[in-house]
Amino acid sequence: MTEYALYLDDGGHPDDQPFLVVAGYVASEAQWLAFEPEWRTALARFDLKDAFHMTDFMARRRKYSALKLDHILFTLASITK
């Protein structure tokens, strides 16, 4: 039997919104081990922190041109796909 790991993140805040959204990824250990080096390399290439948080990233989006912002998000989305 293959073991799986689940990574979740929540959106919204229960104190000021009527809904809390949770999304995540499930993958086998082999899939996570293949994913992680590519993800970390991309974060380092774009000078992002080890733990990527979209809220923090978007708060600093003025730091990037629209083209660079699109490139970063496309790259990260491609890795997760």
Short mmCIF file of C-alpha atoms in Angstrom, two decimals:
data_model
loop_
_atom_site.label_atom_id
_atom_site.label_comp_id
_atom_site.label_asym_id
_atom_site.label_seq_id
_atom_site.Cartn_x
_atom_site.Cartn_y
_atom_site.Cartn_z
CA MET A 1 0.00 0.00 0.00
CA THR A 2 1.28 3.46 -0.87
CA GLU A 3 1.37 6.09 1.83
CA TYR A 4 0.14 9.56 1.06
CA ALA A 5 0.73 12.98 2.55
CA LEU A 6 -1.79 15.78 2.55
CA TYR A 7 -0.98 19.50 2.61
CA LEU A 8 -3.82 21.93 3.33
CA ASP A 9 -4.22 25.67 3.50
CA ASP A 10 -7.17 27.73 4.58
CA GLY A 11 -8.53 30.93 3.11
CA GLY A 12 -10.53 33.56 4.89
CA HIS A 13 -10.78 34.21 8.57
CA PRO A 14 -13.64 32.84 10.66
CA ASP A 15 -13.89 35.99 12.78
CA ASP A 16 -14.86 38.30 9.93
CA GLN A 17 -16.27 36.10 7.16
CA PRO A 18 -19.18 33.68 6.98
CA PHE A 19 -17.12 31.00 5.18
CA LEU A 20 -13.79 29.29 5.61
CA VAL A 21 -12.30 27.61 2.52
CA VAL A 22 -9.77 24.81 2.71
CA ALA A 23 -7.83 23.47 -0.28
CA GLY A 24 -4.87 21.21 -0.63
CA TYR A 25 -2.92 18.52 -2.38
CA VAL A 26 -2.62 14.79 -1.78
CA ALA A 27 0.37 12.92 -3.18
CA SER A 28 2.47 9.87 -2.56
CA GLU A 29 5.83 10.18 -0.88
CA ALA A 30 7.57 9.64 -4.22
CA GLN A 31 5.54 12.46 -5.78
CA TRP A 32 6.36 14.85 -2.93
CA LEU A 33 10.05 13.95 -3.18
CA ALA A 34 9.97 14.75 -6.90
CA PHE A 35 8.02 17.98 -6.35
CA GLU A 36 10.04 19.51 -3.52
CA PRO A 37 13.43 20.15 -5.22
CA GLU A 38 11.78 21.80 -8.22
CA TRP A 39 9.57 23.94 -5.94
CA ARG A 40 12.48 25.02 -3.74
CA THR A 41 14.59 25.86 -6.80
CA ALA A 42 11.83 28.08 -8.18
CA LEU A 43 11.36 29.85 -4.84
CA ALA A 44 15.11 30.50 -4.63
CA ARG A 45 15.26 31.69 -8.25
CA PHE A 46 12.57 34.28 -7.55
CA ASP A 47 14.07 35.18 -4.16
CA LEU A 48 10.98 34.00 -2.29
CA LYS A 49 10.96 32.50 1.19
CA ASP A 50 11.04 28.74 1.80
CA ALA A 51 7.37 28.73 2.75
CA PHE A 52 5.31 30.37 0.00
CA HIS A 53 2.19 32.16 1.19
CA MET A 54 0.06 33.72 -1.53
CA THR A 55 -1.23 36.41 0.83
CA ASP A 56 2.31 37.58 1.61
CA PHE A 57 3.32 37.35 -2.03
CA MET A 58 0.37 39.41 -3.24
CA ALA A 59 0.97 42.01 -0.52
CA ARG A 60 4.39 42.60 -2.11
CA ARG A 61 3.21 42.36 -5.73
CA ARG A 62 4.02 46.02 -6.41
CA LYS A 63 7.64 44.92 -6.19
CA TYR A 64 7.18 43.11 -9.54
CA SER A 65 6.18 44.23 -13.01
CA ALA A 66 2.96 42.66 -14.31
CA LEU A 67 5.03 40.48 -16.63
CA LYS A 68 7.31 39.27 -13.82
CA LEU A 69 4.32 38.61 -11.55
CA ASP A 70 2.68 36.51 -14.28
CA HIS A 71 5.94 34.65 -14.90
CA ILE A 72 6.39 33.77 -11.22
CA LEU A 73 2.79 32.61 -10.78
CA PHE A 74 2.84 30.64 -14.04
CA THR A 75 6.07 28.91 -13.02
CA LEU A 76 4.77 27.95 -9.57
CA ALA A 77 1.42 26.80 -10.95
CA SER A 78 3.19 24.69 -13.58
CA ILE A 79 5.23 22.95 -10.89
CA THR A 80 2.14 22.10 -8.86
CA LYS A 81 0.36 20.80 -11.92
#
